[in-house]
Coordinates of N, CA and C in Angstrom, one line a residue:
X615 N 82.1 140.9 96.2 CA 82.2 139.7 97.1 C 82.2 138.4 96.3
X616 N 81.3 138.4 95.4 CA 81.2 137.2 94.5 C 82.5 137.0 93.7
X617 N 83.1 138.1 93.3 CA 84.3 138.0 92.5 C 85.5 137.4 93.4
X618 N 85.5 137.9 94.7 CA 86.6 137.4 95.6 C 86.3 135.9 95.9
X619 N 85.1 135.6 96.1 CA 84.8 134.2 96.4 C 85.1 133.3 95.2
X620 N 84.8 133.7 94.0 CA 85.1 132.9 92.8 C 86.6 132.8 92.6
X621 N 87.3 133.9 92.9 CA 88.8 133.8 92.8 C 89.4 132.8 93.7
X622 N 88.9 132.8 95.0 CA 89.4 131.8 95.9 C 89.0 130.4 95.6
X623 N 87.9 130.1 95.0 CA 87.5 128.8 94.6 C 88.4 128.3 93.4
X624 N 88.6 129.2 92.5 CA 89.5 128.8 91.3 C 90.9 128.6 91.8
X625 N 91.4 129.5 92.7 CA 92.7 129.3 93.3 C 92.9 128.0 94.0
X626 N 91.9 127.7 94.8 CA 92.0 126.4 95.6 C 92.0 125.2 94.6
X627 N 91.2 125.3 93.6 CA 91.0 124.2 92.7 C 92.4 123.9 91.9
X628 N 93.0 125.0 91.5 CA 94.2 124.9 90.7 C 95.5 124.8 91.5
X629 N 95.5 125.4 92.7 CA 96.7 125.3 93.5 C 96.6 124.5 94.8
X630 N 95.5 124.6 95.5 CA 95.3 123.9 96.7 C 95.4 122.4 96.6
X631 N 94.9 121.9 95.4 CA 95.0 120.5 95.2 C 96.1 120.1 94.2
X632 N 96.9 121.0 93.9 CA 98.1 120.8 93.0 C 97.6 120.2 91.7
X633 N 96.5 120.7 91.2 CA 96.1 120.3 89.9 C 96.3 121.4 88.9
X634 N 97.1 121.2 87.9 CA 97.3 122.3 86.9 C 96.5 122.0 85.7
X635 N 96.0 123.0 85.1 CA 95.1 122.8 83.9 C 95.9 122.2 82.7
X636 N 97.2 122.5 82.6 CA 98.0 122.0 81.5 C 98.4 120.6 81.7
X637 N 98.6 120.2 82.9 CA 99.0 118.8 83.2 C 98.0 117.8 82.6
X638 N 96.8 118.0 82.7 CA 95.8 117.0 82.3 C 95.7 116.9 80.8
X639 N 96.2 117.9 80.1 CA 96.1 117.9 78.6 C 97.3 117.1 78.1
X640 N 98.5 117.3 78.7 CA 99.7 116.7 78.1 C 100.1 115.3 78.7
X641 N 99.5 115.0 79.8 CA 100.0 113.7 80.4 C 99.3 112.5 79.8
X642 N 100.0 111.4 79.9 CA 99.5 110.1 79.4 C 98.3 109.6 80.2
X643 N 97.2 109.2 79.5 CA 96.0 108.7 80.1 C 96.4 107.3 80.7
X644 N 96.3 107.2 82.0 CA 96.8 106.1 82.7 C 95.8 105.3 83.6
X645 N 96.0 104.0 83.7 CA 95.2 103.1 84.5 C 96.2 102.4 85.5
X646 N 95.8 102.3 86.7 CA 96.6 101.6 87.7 C 96.1 100.2 87.9
X647 N 96.9 99.2 87.9 CA 96.5 97.8 88.2 C 96.9 97.5 89.6
X648 N 96.0 97.6 90.5 CA 96.2 97.3 92.0 C 95.7 98.5 92.8
X649 N 94.7 98.2 93.6 CA 94.1 99.2 94.4 C 94.4 98.9 95.9
X650 N 95.5 98.3 96.2 CA 95.9 98.0 97.5 C 96.7 99.1 98.1
X651 N 97.7 98.8 99.0 CA 98.5 99.8 99.7 C 99.4 100.6 98.7
X652 N 100.0 99.9 97.7 CA 100.9 100.5 96.8 C 100.1 101.5 95.8
X653 N 98.9 101.0 95.4 CA 98.1 101.8 94.5 C 97.6 103.0 95.3
X654 N 97.3 102.9 96.6 CA 96.9 104.0 97.4 C 98.0 105.0 97.5
X655 N 99.3 104.5 97.7 CA 100.4 105.4 97.8 C 100.6 106.2 96.5
X656 N 100.5 105.5 95.4 CA 100.7 106.1 94.1 C 99.7 107.2 93.9
X657 N 98.4 107.0 94.3 CA 97.4 108.0 94.1 C 97.6 109.2 95.1
X658 N 98.1 108.9 96.2 CA 98.5 110.0 97.1 C 99.5 110.9 96.5
X659 N 100.5 110.3 95.8 CA 101.6 111.1 95.1 C 101.0 111.8 93.9
X660 N 100.1 111.1 93.2 CA 99.4 111.7 92.1 C 98.7 113.0 92.5
X661 N 98.0 112.9 93.6 CA 97.2 114.1 94.1 C 98.1 115.2 94.5
X662 N 99.4 114.9 94.9 CA 100.4 115.9 95.2 C 101.2 116.3 94.0
X663 N 100.8 115.9 92.8 CA 101.5 116.2 91.6 C 102.9 115.6 91.5
X664 N 103.1 114.5 92.1 CA 104.4 113.8 92.1 C 104.4 112.6 91.1
X665 N 103.4 112.4 90.4 CA 103.3 111.3 89.4 C 103.0 111.9 88.1
X666 N 103.8 111.7 87.1 CA 103.8 112.3 85.8 C 102.8 111.6 84.8
X667 N 101.6 111.3 85.3 CA 100.6 110.6 84.5 C 99.3 111.2 84.9
X668 N 98.3 111.0 84.0 CA 96.9 111.4 84.2 C 96.2 110.1 84.6
X669 N 96.0 109.9 85.8 CA 95.4 108.6 86.3 C 93.9 108.8 86.2
X670 N 93.2 107.9 85.4 CA 91.8 107.9 85.2 C 91.0 106.9 86.1
X671 N 91.7 105.9 86.6 CA 91.0 104.9 87.4 C 92.0 103.8 87.7
X672 N 91.4 102.7 88.3 CA 92.2 101.6 88.7 C 91.4 100.3 88.3
X673 N 92.2 99.2 88.2 CA 91.6 97.9 88.2 C 92.2 97.1 89.3
X674 N 91.4 96.1 89.8 CA 91.9 95.3 90.9 C 91.3 93.9 90.8
X675 N 92.0 92.9 91.3 CA 91.5 91.5 91.2 C 90.4 91.2 92.2
X676 N 90.2 92.1 93.2 CA 89.1 91.9 94.2 C 87.8 92.4 93.6
X677 N 87.0 91.6 93.2 CA 85.7 92.0 92.5 C 84.8 92.8 93.4
X678 N 85.0 92.7 94.7 CA 84.2 93.5 95.7 C 84.5 95.0 95.6
X679 N 85.7 95.3 95.2 CA 86.2 96.7 95.1 C 85.6 97.4 93.9
X680 N 85.1 96.7 92.9 CA 84.6 97.3 91.7 C 83.5 98.3 92.0
X681 N 83.7 99.5 91.4 CA 82.7 100.6 91.6 C 83.0 101.5 92.8
X682 N 83.9 101.1 93.7 CA 84.3 101.9 94.8 C 85.3 102.9 94.3
X683 N 85.6 103.9 95.2 CA 86.5 105.0 94.9 C 87.8 104.9 95.8
X684 N 88.9 105.2 95.2 CA 90.2 105.4 95.9 C 90.7 106.8 95.6
X685 N 90.7 107.6 96.6 CA 91.1 109.0 96.5 C 90.3 109.7 95.3
X686 N 89.1 109.4 95.2 CA 88.2 110.0 94.2 C 88.2 109.3 92.9
X687 N 89.1 108.3 92.7 CA 89.1 107.7 91.4 C 88.5 106.3 91.4
X688 N 87.7 105.9 90.4 CA 87.0 104.7 90.4 C 87.8 103.4 90.1
X689 N 87.4 102.4 90.8 CA 87.9 101.0 90.4 C 87.0 100.5 89.4
X690 N 87.5 100.4 88.1 CA 86.7 100.2 86.9 C 86.4 98.7 86.7
X691 N 87.1 97.8 87.3 CA 86.9 96.4 87.1 C 88.1 95.6 87.4
X692 N 88.3 94.5 86.8 CA 89.4 93.6 87.1 C 90.2 93.4 85.8
X693 N 91.2 92.6 85.9 CA 92.1 92.3 84.7 C 91.3 91.7 83.6
X694 N 90.2 91.0 83.9 CA 89.4 90.4 82.9 C 88.6 91.5 82.1
X695 N 88.5 92.7 82.6 CA 87.8 93.8 81.9 C 88.8 94.7 81.3
X696 N 90.1 94.4 81.3 CA 91.1 95.3 80.9 C 91.0 95.8 79.5
X697 N 90.7 94.9 78.5 CA 90.6 95.4 77.1 C 89.5 96.4 76.9
X698 N 88.4 96.1 77.5 CA 87.2 97.0 77.4 C 87.5 98.3 78.0
X699 N 88.1 98.3 79.2 CA 88.4 99.6 79.9 C 89.4 100.4 79.1
X700 N 90.5 99.8 78.6 CA 91.5 100.5 77.8 C 90.8 101.2 76.6
X701 N 90.0 100.4 75.9 CA 89.3 101.0 74.7 C 88.4 102.2 75.1
X702 N 87.6 101.9 76.2 CA 86.6 102.9 76.6 C 87.2 104.2 77.1
X703 N 88.3 104.1 77.9 CA 88.9 105.2 78.5 C 90.1 105.8 77.7
X704 N 90.4 105.2 76.6 CA 91.5 105.6 75.7 C 92.8 105.6 76.5
X705 N 93.1 104.6 77.2 CA 94.3 104.4 78.0 C 95.5 104.3 77.1
X706 N 96.6 105.0 77.5 CA 97.8 104.8 76.8 C 98.9 104.2 77.6
X707 N 98.7 104.2 79.0 CA 99.7 103.7 79.9 C 99.0 102.9 81.0
X708 N 99.6 101.7 81.3 CA 99.1 100.9 82.5 C 100.3 100.8 83.4
X709 N 100.0 101.2 84.7 CA 101.1 101.0 85.7 C 100.7 99.9 86.6
X710 N 101.5 98.9 86.7 CA 101.3 97.8 87.6 C 101.7 98.2 89.0
X711 N 100.7 98.4 89.9 CA 101.0 99.0 91.2 C 100.6 98.0 92.3
X712 N 101.0 96.7 92.0 CA 100.9 95.7 93.0 C 102.1 94.8 93.0
X713 N 102.4 94.3 94.2 CA 103.6 93.4 94.3 C 103.1 92.0 94.2
X714 N 101.8 91.8 94.3 CA 101.3 90.4 94.2 C 100.6 90.2 92.9
X715 N 101.3 89.8 91.9 CA 100.7 89.5 90.6 C 101.2 88.1 90.1
X716 N 100.3 87.3 89.7 CA 100.7 86.0 89.3 C 101.2 86.0 87.9
X717 N 102.0 85.0 87.5 CA 102.5 85.0 86.1 C 101.4 84.9 85.1
X718 N 100.3 84.2 85.4 CA 99.2 84.1 84.5 C 98.5 85.5 84.3
X719 N 98.4 86.3 85.3 CA 97.8 87.6 85.2 C 98.8 88.6 84.5
X720 N 100.1 88.4 84.8 CA 101.0 89.3 84.1 C 101.0 89.0 82.6
X721 N 100.9 87.7 82.2 CA 100.8 87.3 80.8 C 99.6 87.9 80.1
X722 N 98.5 87.9 80.8 CA 97.2 88.4 80.3 C 97.3 89.9 80.1
X723 N 97.9 90.6 81.1 CA 98.1 92.1 81.0 C 99.0 92.4 79.8
X724 N 100.1 91.7 79.6 CA 101.0 92.0 78.6 C 100.4 91.6 77.2
X725 N 99.6 90.6 77.1 CA 99.0 90.2 75.8 C 98.0 91.3 75.4
X726 N 97.1 91.8 76.4 CA 96.1 92.8 76.1 C 96.8 94.1 75.7
X727 N 97.8 94.5 76.5 CA 98.4 95.8 76.3 C 99.2 95.8 75.0
X728 N 99.8 94.7 74.6 CA 100.6 94.6 73.4 C 99.6 94.8 72.2
X729 N 98.5 94.1 72.3 CA 97.5 94.1 71.2 C 97.0 95.5 71.0
X730 N 96.8 96.3 72.1 CA 96.2 97.6 72.0 C 97.3 98.7 72.0
X731 N 98.5 98.4 71.9 CA 99.6 99.3 71.9 C 99.6 100.3 73.1
X732 N 99.5 99.7 74.3 CA 99.5 100.4 75.5 C 100.9 100.2 76.2
X733 N 101.5 101.2 76.7 CA 102.8 101.1 77.4 C 102.5 100.6 78.8
X734 N 103.4 99.6 79.3 CA 103.2 99.1 80.6 C 104.4 99.5 81.4
X735 N 104.1 100.0 82.6 CA 105.2 100.4 83.5 C 104.9 99.6 84.8
X736 N 105.9 99.5 85.7 CA 105.8 98.8 86.9 C 106.5 99.6 88.0
X737 N 106.0 99.4 89.2 CA 106.6 100.1 90.4 C 108.0 99.5 90.7
X738 N 108.9 100.2 91.3 CA 110.1 99.5 91.8 C 109.8 98.5 92.8
X739 N 110.7 97.4 92.9 CA 110.5 96.4 93.9 C 110.8 97.0 95.3
X740 N 110.3 96.3 96.3 CA 110.6 96.8 97.7 C 112.1 96.8 97.9
X741 N 112.8 95.9 97.3 CA 114.3 95.9 97.4 C 114.9 97.1 96.8
X742 N 114.4 97.5 95.6 CA 114.9 98.7 95.0 C 114.6 100.0 95.8
X743 N 113.4 100.0 96.4 CA 113.0 101.2 97.2 C 113.9 101.3 98.4
X744 N 114.1 100.1 99.0 CA 114.9 100.0 100.3 C 116.4 100.3 100.0
X745 N 117.0 99.6 99.0 CA 118.4 99.6 98.8 C 118.9 100.8 98.0
X746 N 118.2 101.2 97.1 CA 118.7 102.2 96.1 C 118.0 103.6 96.3
X747 N 117.3 103.8 97.4 CA 116.6 105.0 97.7 C 115.7 105.5 96.6
X748 N 115.0 104.6 96.0 CA 114.1 104.9 94.9 C 112.7 105.2 95.5
X749 N 112.0 106.0 94.9 CA 110.6 106.4 95.4 C 109.6 105.4 94.7
X750 N 108.5 105.2 95.3 CA 107.5 104.4 94.7 C 107.0 104.9 93.4
X751 N 107.2 106.2 93.2 CA 106.7 106.9 92.0 C 107.7 106.8 90.8
X752 N 108.9 106.2 91.1 CA 109.9 105.9 90.1 C 109.5 104.7 89.2
X753 N 108.3 104.8 88.6 CA 107.9 103.7 87.8 C 108.8 103.5 86.6
X754 N 109.0 102.3 86.1 CA 109.9 102.0 85.1 C 109.3 101.0 84.1
X755 N 110.0 100.8 83.0 CA 109.5 99.8 82.0 C 109.7 98.4 82.6
X756 N 109.0 97.4 82.1 CA 109.1 96.0 82.6 C 110.4 95.5 82.0
X757 N 111.1 94.7 82.8 CA 112.3 94.1 82.3 C 112.2 92.6 82.4
X758 N 113.3 91.9 82.0 CA 113.3 90.4 82.0 C 113.1 89.9 83.5
X759 N 113.7 90.5 84.4 CA 113.6 90.0 85.8 C 112.1 90.1 86.3
X760 N 111.4 91.1 85.9 CA 110.0 91.1 86.2 C 109.2 90.0 85.7
X761 N 109.6 89.6 84.4 CA 108.8 88.5 83.8 C 109.2 87.1 84.4
X762 N 110.5 87.0 84.8 CA 110.9 85.8 85.4 C 110.5 85.6 86.8
X763 N 110.3 86.7 87.5 CA 109.9 86.6 88.9 C 111.1 86.3 89.8
X764 N 112.3 86.4 89.2 CA 113.5 86.1 90.0 C 114.7 86.8 89.3
X765 N 115.9 86.9 89.9 CA 117.0 87.5 89.3 C 117.5 86.6 88.2
X766 N 118.0 87.2 87.1 CA 118.5 86.3 86.0 C 119.8 85.6 86.4
X767 N 120.0 84.4 85.8 CA 121.1 83.6 86.1 C 122.2 84.0 85.1
X768 N 123.4 84.3 85.6 CA 124.5 84.7 84.7 C 125.2 83.4 84.3
X769 N 125.5 83.3 83.0 CA 126.1 82.1 82.6 C 127.6 82.4 82.3
X770 N 128.5 81.5 82.8 CA 129.9 81.7 82.6 C 130.2 81.1 81.2
X771 N 130.4 81.9 80.2 CA 130.5 81.5 78.8 C 131.9 81.0 78.5
X772 N 132.9 81.3 79.2 CA 134.3 80.9 78.9 C 134.4 79.3 78.8
X773 N 133.9 78.6 79.8 CA 134.0 77.1 79.7 C 133.3 76.6 78.4
X774 N 132.2 77.2 78.1 CA 131.4 76.7 77.0 C 132.2 77.0 75.7
X775 N 132.8 78.2 75.6 CA 133.6 78.5 74.4 C 134.8 77.6 74.3
X776 N 135.4 77.2 75.4 CA 136.5 76.3 75.3 C 136.1 74.9 74.8
X777 N 135.0 74.5 75.3 CA 134.4 73.2 74.8 C 134.2 73.2 73.3
X778 N 133.7 74.3 72.8 CA 133.4 74.4 71.4 C 134.8 74.5 70.6
X779 N 135.7 75.2 71.1 CA 137.0 75.4 70.4 C 137.8 74.0 70.4
X780 N 137.6 73.2 71.5 CA 138.3 72.0 71.5 C 137.8 70.9 70.5
X781 N 136.6 71.1 70.1 CA 136.0 70.1 69.2 C 136.1 70.5 67.8

């Protein structure tokens, strides 16, 4: 009876919660920045094994959330604690899981992560999810548009080249 019970517990732990023992060994140690709706959605996908990262916790700008749990994972602090958290938890990837991030905070995140050689990923914009049928879990590298906070301006180079040629 004890053997059957033990088997069921192990089965439920490894299959019922979609947690595989090998996943946590090979996946990148990850921190989410943002414990709001998007962070919650990412964690739901993580619990269903749909996010290819080992999420160890979150950071959030709301200091009242520090110490609370989201789907069993702790909110470890704010962006001001980022360097300490990365070092303590041996984080190798940070996923920005918020749509509301100021340029100042983005600069701070990029400065800290560059100094500590941490990869930064970002969730797709709501436009990308809506228009291109991308999933919230399709995290990607940060690009110029993310840093600008707007679409890039395309410059028509032909008139400029003609001006240079004429002189």
